PDB file of C-alpha atoms in Angstrom:
ATOM      1  CA  VAL A   1      -2.318 -25.857  -5.517  1.00  0.00           C
ATOM      2  CA  SER A   2      -1.484 -23.359  -8.270  1.00  0.00           C
ATOM      3  CA  ASP A   3      -1.453 -20.180  -6.185  1.00  0.00           C
ATOM      4  CA  LEU A   4      -2.283 -18.843  -2.739  1.00  0.00           C
ATOM      5  CA  ALA A   5      -3.101 -15.449  -1.317  1.00  0.00           C
ATOM      6  CA  TYR A   6      -3.375 -13.943   2.149  1.00  0.00           C
ATOM      7  CA  ASN A   7      -6.027 -11.335   2.839  1.00  0.00           C
ATOM      8  CA  ALA A   8      -4.248  -8.161   3.982  1.00  0.00           C
ATOM      9  CA  ASN A   9      -7.456  -6.862   5.601  1.00  0.00           C
ATOM     10  CA  VAL A  10      -8.408 -10.033   7.482  1.00  0.00           C
ATOM     11  CA  PRO A  11      -5.661 -11.677   9.557  1.00  0.00           C
ATOM     12  CA  GLY A  12      -5.694 -15.439   9.199  1.00  0.00           C
ATOM     13  CA  MET A  13      -7.713 -15.592   5.965  1.00  0.00           C
ATOM     14  CA  MET A  14      -5.933 -17.449   3.176  1.00  0.00           C
ATOM     15  CA  ALA A  15      -7.203 -18.674  -0.178  1.00  0.00           C
ATOM     16  CA  THR A  16      -5.776 -21.256  -2.554  1.00  0.00           C
ATOM     17  CA  CYS A  17      -6.654 -22.145  -6.110  1.00  0.00           C
ATOM     18  CA  ALA A  18      -5.861 -25.235  -8.111  1.00  0.00           C
ATOM     19  CA  ILE A  19      -6.271 -26.934 -11.438  1.00  0.00           C
ATOM     20  CA  ASP A  20      -9.258 -28.813  -9.999  1.00  0.00           C
ATOM     21  CA  LYS A  21     -11.142 -25.543 -10.822  1.00  0.00           C
ATOM     22  CA  THR A  22     -11.866 -24.648  -7.176  1.00  0.00           C
ATOM     23  CA  VAL A  23     -10.936 -21.931  -4.733  1.00  0.00           C
ATOM     24  CA  LYS A  24     -10.566 -22.978  -1.109  1.00  0.00           C
ATOM     25  CA  LEU A  25     -10.630 -20.668   1.888  1.00  0.00           C
ATOM     26  CA  TRP A  26      -8.526 -21.398   4.949  1.00  0.00           C
ATOM     27  CA  ASP A  27      -8.294 -20.060   8.494  1.00  0.00           C
ATOM     28  CA  THR A  28      -4.597 -19.880   9.353  1.00  0.00           C
ATOM     29  CA  GLY A  29      -5.021 -17.841  12.513  1.00  0.00           C
ATOM     30  CA  CYS A  30      -7.303 -19.696  14.861  1.00  0.00           C
ATOM     31  CA  CYS A  31      -9.220 -22.889  15.176  1.00  0.00           C
ATOM     32  CA  GLY A  32     -12.900 -22.282  15.797  1.00  0.00           C
ATOM     33  CA  GLY A  33     -12.805 -18.719  14.450  1.00  0.00           C
ATOM     34  CA  ASN A  34     -12.587 -16.817  17.757  1.00  0.00           C
ATOM     35  CA  SER A  35      -9.671 -14.439  18.142  1.00  0.00           C
ATOM     36  CA  GLY A  36      -9.053 -15.774  21.673  1.00  0.00           C
ATOM     37  CA  SER A  37      -8.740 -19.398  20.548  1.00  0.00           C
ATOM     38  CA  VAL A  38      -5.591 -21.455  20.764  1.00  0.00           C
ATOM     39  CA  PRO A  39      -3.697 -21.226  17.444  1.00  0.00           C
ATOM     40  CA  SER A  40      -4.143 -24.181  15.152  1.00  0.00           C
ATOM     41  CA  VAL A  41      -1.220 -26.343  14.051  1.00  0.00           C
ATOM     42  CA  SER A  42      -2.414 -26.404  10.442  1.00  0.00           C
ATOM     43  CA  PRO A  43      -4.850 -24.211   8.502  1.00  0.00           C
ATOM     44  CA  MET A  44      -8.519 -25.054   8.934  1.00  0.00           C
ATOM     45  CA  PRO A  45     -10.583 -25.313   5.726  1.00  0.00           C
ATOM     46  CA  CYS A  46     -13.616 -23.061   5.864  1.00  0.00           C
ATOM     47  CA  GLY A  47     -15.123 -23.023   2.390  1.00  0.00           C
ATOM     48  CA  SER A  48     -14.651 -23.794  -1.272  1.00  0.00           C
ATOM     49  CA  ARG A  49     -16.226 -22.902  -4.580  1.00  0.00           C
ATOM     50  CA  ASP A  50     -15.985 -23.909  -8.236  1.00  0.00           C
ATOM     51  CA  MET A  51     -15.339 -20.605  -9.993  1.00  0.00           C
ATOM     52  CA  GLY A  52     -16.481 -21.698 -13.454  1.00  0.00           C
ATOM     53  CA  VAL A  53     -13.464 -20.392 -15.403  1.00  0.00           C
ATOM     54  CA  GLY A  54     -11.583 -23.637 -15.976  1.00  0.00           C
ATOM     55  CA  LYS A  55      -8.357 -24.666 -14.301  1.00  0.00           C
ATOM     56  CA  LEU A  56      -7.267 -21.933 -11.894  1.00  0.00           C
ATOM     57  CA  TYR A  57      -3.763 -20.498 -12.001  1.00  0.00           C
ATOM     58  CA  THR A  58      -3.840 -17.245 -10.034  1.00  0.00           C
ATOM     59  CA  ILE A  59      -5.744 -15.804  -7.081  1.00  0.00           C
ATOM     60  CA  SER A  60      -5.758 -12.494  -5.212  1.00  0.00           C
ATOM     61  CA  PHE A  61      -7.769 -10.579  -2.628  1.00  0.00           C
ATOM     62  CA  TYR A  62      -8.862  -7.105  -3.646  1.00  0.00           C
ATOM     63  CA  PRO A  63      -6.656  -4.736  -1.613  1.00  0.00           C
ATOM     64  CA  SER A  64      -9.268  -2.174  -0.552  1.00  0.00           C
ATOM     65  CA  THR A  65     -12.099  -4.464   0.537  1.00  0.00           C
ATOM     66  CA  PRO A  66     -11.904  -7.460   2.861  1.00  0.00           C
ATOM     67  CA  TRP A  67     -14.554  -9.533   1.130  1.00  0.00           C
ATOM     68  CA  LEU A  68     -13.619  -9.588  -2.576  1.00  0.00           C
ATOM     69  CA  LEU A  69     -11.543 -12.369  -4.098  1.00  0.00           C
ATOM     70  CA  GLY A  70     -10.541 -12.725  -7.745  1.00  0.00           C
ATOM     71  CA  CYS A  71      -9.014 -15.576  -9.715  1.00  0.00           C
ATOM     72  CA  GLY A  72      -7.968 -16.337 -13.272  1.00  0.00           C
ATOM     73  CA  GLY A  73      -8.332 -19.579 -15.122  1.00  0.00           C
ATOM     74  CA  SER A  74      -7.496 -21.498 -18.255  1.00  0.00           C
ATOM     75  CA  GLY A  75     -10.665 -20.235 -19.942  1.00  0.00           C
ATOM     76  CA  ASN A  76      -8.940 -16.820 -20.343  1.00  0.00           C
ATOM     77  CA  GLN A  77     -11.493 -15.355 -17.948  1.00  0.00           C
ATOM     78  CA  LEU A  78     -11.508 -13.792 -14.518  1.00  0.00           C
ATOM     79  CA  SER A  79     -13.963 -14.640 -11.795  1.00  0.00           C
ATOM     80  CA  LEU A  80     -14.835 -12.721  -8.630  1.00  0.00           C
ATOM     81  CA  TRP A  81     -16.182 -14.165  -5.403  1.00  0.00           C
ATOM     82  CA  ASP A  82     -17.973 -11.700  -3.134  1.00  0.00           C
ATOM     83  CA  LEU A  83     -17.422 -13.263   0.273  1.00  0.00           C
ATOM     84  CA  SER A  84     -19.748 -10.749   1.951  1.00  0.00           C
ATOM     85  CA  SER A  85     -22.678 -12.895   0.829  1.00  0.00           C
ATOM     86  CA  GLU A  86     -21.240 -15.954   2.599  1.00  0.00           C
ATOM     87  CA  GLY A  87     -22.651 -15.936   6.149  1.00  0.00           C
ATOM     88  CA  PRO A  88     -20.335 -18.589   7.627  1.00  0.00           C
ATOM     89  CA  ILE A  89     -17.254 -16.808   6.239  1.00  0.00           C
ATOM     90  CA  ARG A  90     -18.364 -13.422   7.606  1.00  0.00           C
ATOM     91  CA  LYS A  91     -19.160 -15.014  10.960  1.00  0.00           C
ATOM     92  CA  ARG A  92     -15.757 -16.699  11.144  1.00  0.00           C
ATOM     93  CA  PHE A  93     -13.621 -13.719  10.065  1.00  0.00           C
ATOM     94  CA  GLY A  94     -15.817 -10.655  10.706  1.00  0.00           C
ATOM     95  CA  ASP A  95     -14.265  -9.787  14.064  1.00  0.00           C
ATOM     96  CA  ARG A  96     -10.734  -9.837  12.604  1.00  0.00           C
ATOM     97  CA  ILE A  97     -11.098  -7.146   9.943  1.00  0.00           C
ATOM     98  CA  ASP A  98      -8.328  -4.562  10.303  1.00  0.00           C
ATOM     99  CA  ASN A  99     -10.013  -1.701   8.424  1.00  0.00           C
ATOM    100  CA  ALA A 100     -12.769  -0.105  10.558  1.00  0.00           C
ATOM    101  CA  ASP A 101     -14.435   1.457   7.485  1.00  0.00           C
ATOM    102  CA  ALA A 102     -14.666  -1.949   5.856  1.00  0.00           C
ATOM    103  CA  VAL A 103     -16.364  -3.327   8.971  1.00  0.00           C
ATOM    104  CA  GLN A 104     -19.050  -0.650   8.787  1.00  0.00           C
ATOM    105  CA  GLU A 105     -19.488  -1.257   5.063  1.00  0.00           C
ATOM    106  CA  THR A 106     -19.965  -4.987   5.461  1.00  0.00           C
ATOM    107  CA  LEU A 107     -22.090  -4.900   8.581  1.00  0.00           C
ATOM    108  CA  ALA A 108     -24.499  -2.280   7.247  1.00  0.00           C
ATOM    109  CA  ASP A 109     -27.344  -3.512   5.121  1.00  0.00           C
ATOM    110  CA  ALA A 110     -26.258  -2.632   1.613  1.00  0.00           C
ATOM    111  CA  GLU A 111     -28.725  -1.374  -0.977  1.00  0.00           C
ATOM    112  CA  PRO A 112     -30.103  -4.086  -3.223  1.00  0.00           C
ATOM    113  CA  ALA A 113     -27.516  -5.285  -5.715  1.00  0.00           C
ATOM    114  CA  GLY A 114     -30.054  -5.015  -8.551  1.00  0.00           C
ATOM    115  CA  ASN A 115     -29.561  -1.239  -8.905  1.00  0.00           C
ATOM    116  CA  LYS A 116     -25.782  -1.529  -8.934  1.00  0.00           C
ATOM    117  CA  GLU A 117     -25.929  -4.419 -11.386  1.00  0.00           C
ATOM    118  CA  LYS A 118     -28.140  -2.439 -13.775  1.00  0.00           C
ATOM    119  CA  ASP A 119     -25.721   0.514 -13.631  1.00  0.00           C
ATOM    120  CA  PHE A 120     -22.802  -1.804 -14.321  1.00  0.00           C
ATOM    121  CA  GLU A 121     -24.634  -3.472 -17.218  1.00  0.00           C
ATOM    122  CA  ALA A 122     -25.485  -0.071 -18.730  1.00  0.00           C
ATOM    123  CA  MET A 123     -21.876   1.069 -18.428  1.00  0.00           C
ATOM    124  CA  MET A 124     -20.611  -2.133 -20.080  1.00  0.00           C
ATOM    125  CA  ALA A 125     -23.194  -1.893 -22.876  1.00  0.00           C
ATOM    126  CA  ALA A 126     -22.176   1.713 -23.603  1.00  0.00           C
ATOM    127  CA  GLY A 127     -18.526   0.665 -23.746  1.00  0.00           C
ATOM    128  CA  ASP A 128     -19.352  -2.236 -26.079  1.00  0.00           C
ATOM    129  CA  ALA A 129     -21.331   0.043 -28.405  1.00  0.00           C
ATOM    130  CA  ALA A 130     -18.466   2.572 -28.577  1.00  0.00           C
ATOM    131  CA  ALA A 131     -15.920  -0.164 -29.280  1.00  0.00           C
ATOM    132  CA  SER A 132     -18.100  -1.697 -32.024  1.00  0.00           C
ATOM    133  CA  GLU A 133     -18.586   1.710 -33.654  1.00  0.00           C
ATOM    134  CA  LYS A 134     -14.857   2.416 -33.635  1.00  0.00           C
ATOM    135  CA  LEU A 135     -14.132  -1.017 -35.105  1.00  0.00           C
ATOM    136  CA  SER A 136     -16.611  -0.555 -37.957  1.00  0.00           C
ATOM    137  CA  VAL A 137     -15.191   2.903 -38.786  1.00  0.00           C
ATOM    138  CA  ASN A 138     -11.673   1.465 -38.908  1.00  0.00           C
ATOM    139  CA  LYS A 139     -12.743  -1.424 -41.164  1.00  0.00           C
ATOM    140  CA  ASN A 140     -14.387   0.929 -43.656  1.00  0.00           C
ATOM    141  CA  ARG A 141     -11.332   3.161 -43.995  1.00  0.00           C
ATOM    142  CA  LYS A 142      -9.006   2.437 -46.869  1.00  0.00           C
ATOM    143  CA  LYS A 143      -5.344   2.751 -46.156  1.00  0.00           C
ATOM    144  CA  LYS A 144      -3.286   5.003 -48.422  1.00  0.00           C
ATOM    145  CA  GLY A 145      -1.458   3.174 -51.150  1.00  0.00           C
ATOM    146  CA  GLN A 146      -3.486   0.016 -50.743  1.00  0.00           C
ATOM    147  CA  LYS A 147      -4.920  -1.302 -53.996  1.00  0.00           C
ATOM    148  CA  LYS A 148      -7.353  -4.074 -54.645  1.00  0.00           C
ATOM    149  CA  LYS A 149      -5.633  -7.378 -55.145  1.00  0.00           C
ATOM    150  CA  LYS A 150      -6.176  -9.055 -58.474  1.00  0.00           C
ATOM    151  CA  ALA A 151      -7.361 -12.597 -58.591  1.00  0.00           C
ATOM    152  CA  HIS A 152      -4.588 -15.035 -59.391  1.00  0.00           C
ATOM    153  CA  ARG A 153      -4.858 -16.378 -62.878  1.00  0.00           C
ATOM    154  CA  ALA A 154      -4.078 -20.008 -63.144  1.00  0.00           C
ATOM    155  CA  GLY A 155      -2.511 -21.577 -66.213  1.00  0.00           C
ATOM    156  CA  ARG A 156      -0.404 -18.698 -67.538  1.00  0.00           C
TER     157      ARG A 156
END
């Protein structure tokens, strides 16, 4: 295990990551998932996923939503896991969410993700275009006092 995180919005939800490239979810609060159950002696595994970013070194739950988990790996990339799409996870932990607004958000049928994804893609494309334009302008500018270098003459 490289890192672990507790979900501040969902009592008993813990996640671990490791160099085996997987994230594992654990129930530290109850066995069986019911809030009235007898506490478990050790955490109960309740899900895992290969995040596709290489060996994992860090993990964290997003602080303002109960269902978003992020991790970073050896591939110099971040990966997010939207736990709201995982029925067994929502069933197990849904009744433990502390934030009432988050409960309404996750229980309501959200609008199709396609619209949000298109908006996100458009925003990222606009940012990429602006960054590329700025880079090309900076490359074309000559710095003051900078002269062309002469080729080295061999055999002098």
